[in-house]
Short mmCIF file of C-alpha atoms in Angstrom, two decimals:
data_model
loop_
_atom_site.label_atom_id
_atom_site.label_comp_id
_atom_site.label_asym_id
_atom_site.label_seq_id
_atom_site.Cartn_x
_atom_site.Cartn_y
_atom_site.Cartn_z
CA UNK A 1 0.00 0.00 0.00
CA UNK A 2 1.39 3.41 -0.91
CA UNK A 3 1.85 5.56 2.16
CA UNK A 4 3.08 8.69 0.37
CA UNK A 5 1.27 10.87 -2.12
CA UNK A 6 4.51 12.12 -3.68
CA UNK A 7 5.91 10.21 -6.64
CA UNK A 8 9.31 11.35 -7.82
CA UNK A 9 9.21 12.06 -11.54
CA UNK A 10 12.34 12.38 -13.68
CA UNK A 11 12.92 12.77 -17.39
CA UNK A 12 14.17 9.75 -19.26
CA UNK A 13 14.84 11.16 -22.69
CA UNK A 14 18.18 11.42 -24.45
CA UNK A 15 19.94 14.78 -24.51
CA UNK A 16 19.24 15.38 -28.17
CA UNK A 17 15.49 15.04 -27.75
CA UNK A 18 13.47 18.25 -27.63
CA UNK A 19 11.86 18.88 -24.24
CA UNK A 20 8.07 19.04 -24.03
CA UNK A 21 5.65 20.68 -21.63
CA UNK A 22 4.76 18.42 -18.71
CA UNK A 23 1.28 18.56 -17.16
CA UNK A 24 0.36 16.66 -14.00
CA UNK A 25 -2.90 16.17 -12.10
CA UNK A 26 -3.36 14.57 -8.67
CA UNK A 27 -6.86 13.72 -7.44
CA UNK A 28 -7.18 12.52 -3.82
CA UNK A 29 -10.59 11.07 -2.90
CA UNK A 30 -10.66 11.12 0.90
CA UNK A 31 -12.29 8.49 3.11
CA UNK A 32 -14.65 9.41 5.93
CA UNK A 33 -12.00 8.67 8.59
CA UNK A 34 -9.74 11.40 7.24
CA UNK A 35 -6.81 9.02 6.67
CA UNK A 36 -7.73 6.49 3.98
CA UNK A 37 -7.84 7.65 0.39
CA UNK A 38 -8.03 6.67 -3.25
CA UNK A 39 -5.44 8.53 -5.31
CA UNK A 40 -5.29 9.10 -9.04
CA UNK A 41 -2.22 10.68 -10.66
CA UNK A 42 -1.73 11.41 -14.32
CA UNK A 43 1.20 12.97 -16.16
CA UNK A 44 1.08 14.10 -19.78
CA UNK A 45 3.84 15.14 -22.15
CA UNK A 46 4.88 14.71 -25.79
CA UNK A 47 8.11 12.95 -24.89
CA UNK A 48 8.94 9.52 -26.25
CA UNK A 49 9.43 7.96 -22.83
CA UNK A 50 9.33 8.64 -19.10
CA UNK A 51 10.76 7.08 -15.94
CA UNK A 52 8.90 6.93 -12.64
CA UNK A 53 10.76 6.15 -9.41
CA UNK A 54 8.78 4.55 -6.56
CA UNK A 55 10.09 4.48 -3.00
CA UNK A 56 10.67 1.28 -0.98
CA UNK A 57 7.11 1.44 0.39
CA UNK A 58 5.51 2.08 -3.01
CA UNK A 59 5.36 -1.33 -4.67
CA UNK A 60 3.73 -1.26 -8.12
CA UNK A 61 1.75 -4.37 -7.20
CA UNK A 62 -0.20 -2.24 -4.69
CA UNK A 63 -1.61 -0.02 -7.44
CA UNK A 64 -5.20 -0.44 -8.58
CA UNK A 65 -3.93 0.11 -12.12
CA UNK A 66 -1.01 1.55 -14.03
CA UNK A 67 -1.47 2.84 -17.58
CA UNK A 68 0.12 2.09 -20.02
CA UNK A 69 0.49 -1.50 -18.89
CA UNK A 70 3.58 -2.32 -20.98
CA UNK A 71 6.07 -0.59 -18.65
CA UNK A 72 9.35 -2.14 -17.57
CA UNK A 73 9.89 -2.60 -13.82
CA UNK A 74 13.41 -2.61 -12.33
CA UNK A 75 14.11 -3.18 -8.60
CA UNK A 76 16.65 -0.78 -7.07
CA UNK A 77 19.29 -1.29 -4.40
CA UNK A 78 17.48 0.99 -1.95
CA UNK A 79 14.36 -1.20 -2.09
CA UNK A 80 12.52 1.06 -4.47
CA UNK A 81 11.39 0.41 -8.02
CA UNK A 82 11.94 2.14 -11.34
CA UNK A 83 9.13 2.04 -13.90
CA UNK A 84 10.15 2.77 -17.49
CA UNK A 85 7.29 3.85 -19.76
CA UNK A 86 7.73 3.90 -23.52
CA UNK A 87 5.41 6.86 -23.59
CA UNK A 88 5.54 10.44 -22.41
CA UNK A 89 2.30 10.04 -20.49
CA UNK A 90 1.07 7.69 -17.82
CA UNK A 91 -1.58 7.32 -15.11
CA UNK A 92 -1.62 5.52 -11.77
CA UNK A 93 -4.37 4.81 -9.27
CA UNK A 94 -3.87 3.42 -5.78
CA UNK A 95 -5.51 3.19 -2.40
CA UNK A 96 -3.67 3.98 0.81
CA UNK A 97 -3.74 5.71 4.17
CA UNK A 98 -1.96 8.78 5.47
CA UNK A 99 0.57 8.09 8.20
CA UNK A 100 3.46 10.47 8.87
CA UNK A 101 1.86 12.99 6.51
CA UNK A 102 -0.90 13.77 9.01
CA UNK A 103 -0.69 15.05 12.56
CA UNK A 104 -3.82 14.93 14.65
CA UNK A 105 -4.56 17.73 17.10
CA UNK A 106 -7.35 18.28 19.61
CA UNK A 107 -11.01 18.35 18.56
CA UNK A 108 -10.39 15.96 15.65
CA UNK A 109 -8.40 18.56 13.71
CA UNK A 110 -5.88 17.03 11.31
CA UNK A 111 -2.89 18.77 9.70
CA UNK A 112 -1.65 17.29 6.44
CA UNK A 113 1.83 18.06 5.07
CA UNK A 114 2.63 16.67 1.62
CA UNK A 115 6.37 17.16 2.15
CA UNK A 116 8.34 15.28 4.80
CA UNK A 117 10.79 18.13 5.32
CA UNK A 118 13.74 16.43 3.63
CA UNK A 119 15.35 18.13 0.64
CA UNK A 120 17.08 15.79 -1.82
CA UNK A 121 20.78 16.12 -2.59
CA UNK A 122 19.87 17.56 -5.99
CA UNK A 123 17.81 20.30 -4.33
CA UNK A 124 14.37 18.91 -5.16
CA UNK A 125 11.56 18.56 -2.63
CA UNK A 126 7.87 17.73 -2.46
CA UNK A 127 6.29 17.12 -5.83
CA UNK A 128 8.94 17.75 -8.47
CA UNK A 129 9.90 17.21 -12.08
CA UNK A 130 13.30 17.25 -13.83
CA UNK A 131 14.91 18.79 -15.67
CA UNK A 132 12.17 21.36 -16.35
CA UNK A 133 9.34 22.70 -14.22
CA UNK A 134 5.76 21.50 -14.55
CA UNK A 135 4.01 23.55 -17.20
CA UNK A 136 0.85 22.88 -15.20
CA UNK A 137 0.20 21.12 -11.89
CA UNK A 138 -3.29 20.52 -10.49
CA UNK A 139 -3.86 19.11 -7.00
CA UNK A 140 -7.40 18.25 -5.88
CA UNK A 141 -9.01 16.80 -2.76
CA UNK A 142 -12.51 15.30 -3.05
CA UNK A 143 -14.10 15.19 0.41
CA UNK A 144 -16.88 13.23 2.10
CA UNK A 145 -19.56 15.27 3.82
CA UNK A 146 -18.20 14.77 7.34
CA UNK A 147 -14.87 16.52 6.63
CA UNK A 148 -14.56 20.31 6.86
CA UNK A 149 -11.59 22.09 5.29
CA UNK A 150 -10.31 24.70 7.74
CA UNK A 151 -7.19 26.13 6.09
CA UNK A 152 -4.78 25.45 3.23
CA UNK A 153 -1.54 26.75 1.78
CA UNK A 154 1.17 25.91 -0.73
CA UNK A 155 4.79 26.99 -0.89
CA UNK A 156 4.49 28.01 -4.54
CA UNK A 157 2.32 30.59 -6.25
CA UNK A 158 -0.93 29.16 -7.57
CA UNK A 159 -4.70 29.47 -7.45
CA UNK A 160 -6.79 27.88 -4.71
CA UNK A 161 -10.45 27.10 -5.34
CA UNK A 162 -12.79 25.61 -2.75
CA UNK A 163 -16.06 24.53 -4.29
CA UNK A 164 -18.62 22.45 -2.39
CA UNK A 165 -16.84 19.18 -1.58
CA UNK A 166 -13.63 19.82 -3.52
CA UNK A 167 -10.45 21.76 -2.83
CA UNK A 168 -8.18 22.46 -5.79
CA UNK A 169 -4.81 24.15 -6.31
CA UNK A 170 -3.48 24.91 -9.79
CA UNK A 171 -0.05 26.29 -10.59
CA UNK A 172 1.74 27.16 -13.84
CA UNK A 173 5.48 26.76 -14.45
CA UNK A 174 6.07 25.42 -10.93
CA UNK A 175 8.28 22.82 -9.31
CA UNK A 176 9.18 21.47 -5.86
CA UNK A 177 5.64 21.92 -4.58
CA UNK A 178 4.43 21.29 -1.02
CA UNK A 179 0.98 21.60 0.52
CA UNK A 180 -0.35 22.05 4.04
CA UNK A 181 -4.06 21.38 4.57
CA UNK A 182 -5.86 21.63 7.92
CA UNK A 183 -9.20 19.84 8.23
CA UNK A 184 -11.68 18.60 10.81
CA UNK A 185 -13.05 15.05 10.74
CA UNK A 186 -16.55 15.02 12.19
CA UNK A 187 -18.24 11.80 13.35
CA UNK A 188 -20.18 10.10 10.60
CA UNK A 189 -23.89 10.14 11.32
CA UNK A 190 -24.92 6.79 12.71
CA UNK A 191 -21.31 5.63 13.19
CA UNK A 192 -20.89 4.40 16.76
CA UNK A 193 -17.67 2.49 16.14
CA UNK A 194 -15.69 5.13 18.06
CA UNK A 195 -16.42 8.32 19.94
CA UNK A 196 -15.42 11.74 18.70
CA UNK A 197 -12.70 11.91 21.33
CA UNK A 198 -11.25 8.44 20.85
CA UNK A 199 -7.97 8.67 18.89
CA UNK A 200 -7.85 6.78 15.61
CA UNK A 201 -4.08 6.66 15.66
CA UNK A 202 -1.12 8.03 17.62
CA UNK A 203 0.25 11.30 16.22
CA UNK A 204 3.82 11.34 15.09
CA UNK A 205 6.28 12.34 17.80
CA UNK A 206 7.78 15.18 15.83
CA UNK A 207 6.87 17.17 12.75
CA UNK A 208 9.31 18.02 9.98
CA UNK A 209 10.19 21.64 9.51
CA UNK A 210 7.69 23.25 7.18
CA UNK A 211 9.00 24.33 3.77
CA UNK A 212 9.75 27.97 3.17
CA UNK A 213 6.56 29.96 2.78
CA UNK A 214 4.39 27.51 4.71
CA UNK A 215 3.34 29.34 7.84
CA UNK A 216 0.32 28.15 9.79
CA UNK A 217 -0.51 31.73 10.70
CA UNK A 218 -0.73 32.57 6.99
CA UNK A 219 -3.08 29.75 6.05
CA UNK A 220 -6.08 30.83 4.07
CA UNK A 221 -9.17 29.98 6.06
CA UNK A 222 -12.32 28.53 4.60
CA UNK A 223 -15.39 28.36 6.87
CA UNK A 224 -17.41 25.14 6.53
CA UNK A 225 -20.33 25.23 4.13
CA UNK A 226 -23.10 22.80 3.35
CA UNK A 227 -22.93 20.50 0.33
CA UNK A 228 -24.92 22.98 -1.76
CA UNK A 229 -22.54 25.79 -0.69
CA UNK A 230 -25.18 27.39 1.50
CA UNK A 231 -25.54 27.66 5.30
CA UNK A 232 -27.00 24.50 6.74
CA UNK A 233 -30.66 24.74 7.66
CA UNK A 234 -31.46 24.78 11.36
CA UNK A 235 -34.22 22.40 12.35
CA UNK A 236 -36.02 22.19 15.63
CA UNK A 237 -35.93 18.83 17.42
CA UNK A 238 -39.20 16.99 17.54
CA UNK A 239 -40.91 16.51 20.85
CA UNK A 240 -41.13 13.06 22.39
CA UNK A 241 -44.90 12.74 21.78
CA UNK A 242 -44.36 13.56 18.10
CA UNK A 243 -41.64 10.93 17.83
CA UNK A 244 -43.79 8.33 19.53
CA UNK A 245 -46.70 9.17 17.23
CA UNK A 246 -44.54 8.78 14.14
CA UNK A 247 -43.11 5.54 15.47
CA UNK A 248 -46.55 4.06 15.92
CA UNK A 249 -47.76 5.27 12.53
CA UNK A 250 -44.81 4.06 10.45
CA UNK A 251 -45.12 0.43 9.25
CA UNK A 252 -42.19 -1.93 9.27
CA UNK A 253 -39.96 -1.72 6.21
CA UNK A 254 -40.85 -4.37 3.62
CA UNK A 255 -38.33 -7.04 2.70
CA UNK A 256 -36.74 -6.28 -0.65
CA UNK A 257 -34.98 -8.38 -3.25
CA UNK A 258 -31.43 -8.96 -1.97
CA UNK A 259 -29.70 -9.45 -5.34
CA UNK A 260 -27.56 -6.59 -6.72
CA UNK A 261 -29.06 -4.52 -9.49
CA UNK A 262 -27.56 -1.83 -11.72
CA UNK A 263 -29.04 1.25 -13.31
CA UNK A 264 -27.62 3.64 -15.90
CA UNK A 265 -28.15 7.39 -15.62
CA UNK A 266 -27.45 9.81 -18.45
CA UNK A 267 -26.01 13.31 -18.11
CA UNK A 268 -26.27 13.53 -14.33
CA UNK A 269 -22.68 14.76 -13.99
CA UNK A 270 -20.21 16.54 -16.26
CA UNK A 271 -16.76 18.07 -16.25
CA UNK A 272 -16.92 21.86 -16.28
CA UNK A 273 -13.43 23.22 -17.05
CA UNK A 274 -11.99 20.07 -15.56
CA UNK A 275 -14.19 20.17 -12.43
CA UNK A 276 -16.90 17.54 -11.85
CA UNK A 277 -20.34 19.09 -11.47
CA UNK A 278 -23.79 17.56 -11.01
CA UNK A 279 -26.07 18.90 -13.72
CA UNK A 280 -29.43 20.49 -13.04
CA UNK A 281 -31.19 17.38 -14.31
CA UNK A 282 -28.75 15.26 -12.33
CA UNK A 283 -29.71 16.98 -9.09
CA UNK A 284 -33.34 16.13 -9.67
CA UNK A 285 -32.64 12.49 -10.54
CA UNK A 286 -30.05 11.89 -7.82
CA UNK A 287 -32.23 13.41 -5.11
CA UNK A 288 -34.95 10.93 -6.05
CA UNK A 289 -32.43 8.09 -6.12
CA UNK A 290 -31.05 9.12 -2.73
CA UNK A 291 -34.57 8.97 -1.34
CA UNK A 292 -34.86 5.36 -2.52
CA UNK A 293 -31.46 4.41 -1.08
CA UNK A 294 -31.68 6.25 2.25
CA UNK A 295 -32.63 3.02 4.00
CA UNK A 296 -31.24 0.91 6.80
CA UNK A 297 -31.42 -2.01 4.35
CA UNK A 298 -28.84 -0.60 1.93
CA UNK A 299 -25.69 -2.71 1.96
CA UNK A 300 -23.59 -1.42 -0.92
CA UNK A 301 -23.76 1.28 -3.58
CA UNK A 302 -21.08 1.33 -6.27
CA UNK A 303 -20.85 4.37 -8.54
CA UNK A 304 -19.02 3.85 -11.86
CA UNK A 305 -17.95 7.06 -13.58
CA UNK A 306 -18.53 7.71 -17.29
CA UNK A 307 -16.64 5.65 -19.85
CA UNK A 308 -13.70 7.24 -21.64
CA UNK A 309 -11.75 6.68 -24.87
CA UNK A 310 -8.33 7.95 -23.69
CA UNK A 311 -6.57 6.58 -20.61
CA UNK A 312 -5.59 10.10 -19.55
CA UNK A 313 -9.30 10.74 -18.90
CA UNK A 314 -9.52 8.06 -16.21
CA UNK A 315 -9.04 10.63 -13.47
CA UNK A 316 -11.96 12.68 -14.74
CA UNK A 317 -14.14 9.57 -14.69
CA UNK A 318 -13.18 8.86 -11.08
CA UNK A 319 -13.74 12.47 -10.09
CA UNK A 320 -17.23 12.44 -11.61
CA UNK A 321 -18.04 9.20 -9.79
CA UNK A 322 -16.85 10.79 -6.55
CA UNK A 323 -19.06 13.82 -7.22
CA UNK A 324 -22.12 11.60 -7.64
CA UNK A 325 -21.14 9.62 -4.54
CA UNK A 326 -20.90 12.69 -2.34
CA UNK A 327 -24.16 14.09 -3.67
CA UNK A 328 -25.92 10.88 -2.67
CA UNK A 329 -24.20 10.93 0.74
CA UNK A 330 -25.23 14.54 1.29
CA UNK A 331 -28.84 13.52 0.67
CA UNK A 332 -29.10 10.65 3.10
CA UNK A 333 -27.31 7.62 1.64
CA UNK A 334 -24.80 6.26 4.21
CA UNK A 335 -21.42 7.30 2.80
CA UNK A 336 -19.78 4.29 4.45
CA UNK A 337 -21.81 2.12 2.04
CA UNK A 338 -20.79 3.97 -1.14
CA UNK A 339 -17.83 3.02 -3.32
CA UNK A 340 -16.54 4.73 -6.47
CA UNK A 341 -14.98 3.26 -9.58
CA UNK A 342 -13.69 4.57 -12.90
CA UNK A 343 -15.79 3.84 -15.95
CA UNK A 344 -14.65 1.52 -18.69
CA UNK A 345 -12.26 2.46 -21.45
CA UNK A 346 -14.00 2.14 -24.82
CA UNK A 347 -13.39 3.49 -28.31
CA UNK A 348 -17.06 4.53 -28.59
CA UNK A 349 -17.30 6.05 -25.11
CA UNK A 350 -19.86 8.86 -24.88
CA UNK A 351 -18.61 10.18 -21.53
CA UNK A 352 -22.11 10.90 -20.21
CA UNK A 353 -23.37 7.61 -18.73
CA UNK A 354 -22.96 6.77 -15.02
CA UNK A 355 -23.68 3.25 -13.80
CA UNK A 356 -24.81 2.68 -10.22
CA UNK A 357 -24.96 -0.80 -8.69
CA UNK A 358 -27.14 -1.26 -5.62
CA UNK A 359 -27.33 -4.10 -3.09
CA UNK A 360 -30.04 -5.10 -2.33
CA UNK A 361 -31.41 -4.33 -5.75
CA UNK A 362 -35.01 -4.29 -4.54
CA UNK A 363 -34.43 -0.78 -3.20
CA UNK A 364 -34.66 0.38 -6.82
CA UNK A 365 -38.20 -0.95 -7.29
CA UNK A 366 -39.73 2.43 -6.50
CA UNK A 367 -37.17 4.48 -8.40
CA UNK A 368 -37.51 5.80 -11.93
CA UNK A 369 -35.06 8.25 -13.56
CA UNK A 370 -37.90 9.82 -15.57
#
């Protein structure tokens, strides 16, 4: 399992080859516990080949997938691995959990540092490329509803954008990039596995020195907002007689068909300038679907993103699946029951169809997308 988000990227082209612009995107889909994640990284260039170095704890076998699949793998003396791609572009997806990258403070506040504080002998740190800078670097967190972003900062100039359940940084002509993100992990509704004050893990004994320009006092703050980017509605608690009356009036939930069932939804989510957004029609359909799935009987909901024709679009498919997932979670579907997957690669991909698999499938009996 990969414990670090930083992959060290170096150029593997001969000296006579013309250099090409390098673009990289990292998408981190966070788990509800604030530590586990699914990560998608893609790098694009017009070069003939690239080399990716993985650290000793970053075995390629732990990846969900690596594209293109015809890379050459070479073990190194330090326990790491070198992947040689006969292409200037590649994509990797893996699951993992933050360890030394995150320090937990009081009140379930976590501080994430993408850089471990160690500068390489060649002067590189954090997320870097050689010999040239990144022409473009995009770094995105996709968050479940129980996590609030409190503050964020990078050591390089770039643009931060916080929109609903995503936090994105984009920089141009940058290198040696490090991020600090402060966030609060709130208890998941209905999760009694641990109290809000029970530690999930022991914090590291010491923190590395922050990179130049990363000052906690200078972090840009971002007050929590609801999923729809509006203040959460305040509701009055119901009185005990009202609760008892509802309890007596509500019949027991019927037994539903336990076999999995899949549905396909068209144009419920789209990429708007690279950002996944639920469409107006999608909001209407997904609210109705969430109503059907907001049940104690739901066991598993798997959201498959749209299909794609180019492997470099896998990250966008995952991001759109994550957007649908969090919309459902924000409207009552237990987020601990939802999983996300990339769509399939197909030459005739239309990029607009999302597949959702539900167990038990009988929960879909009362749902219609129309």
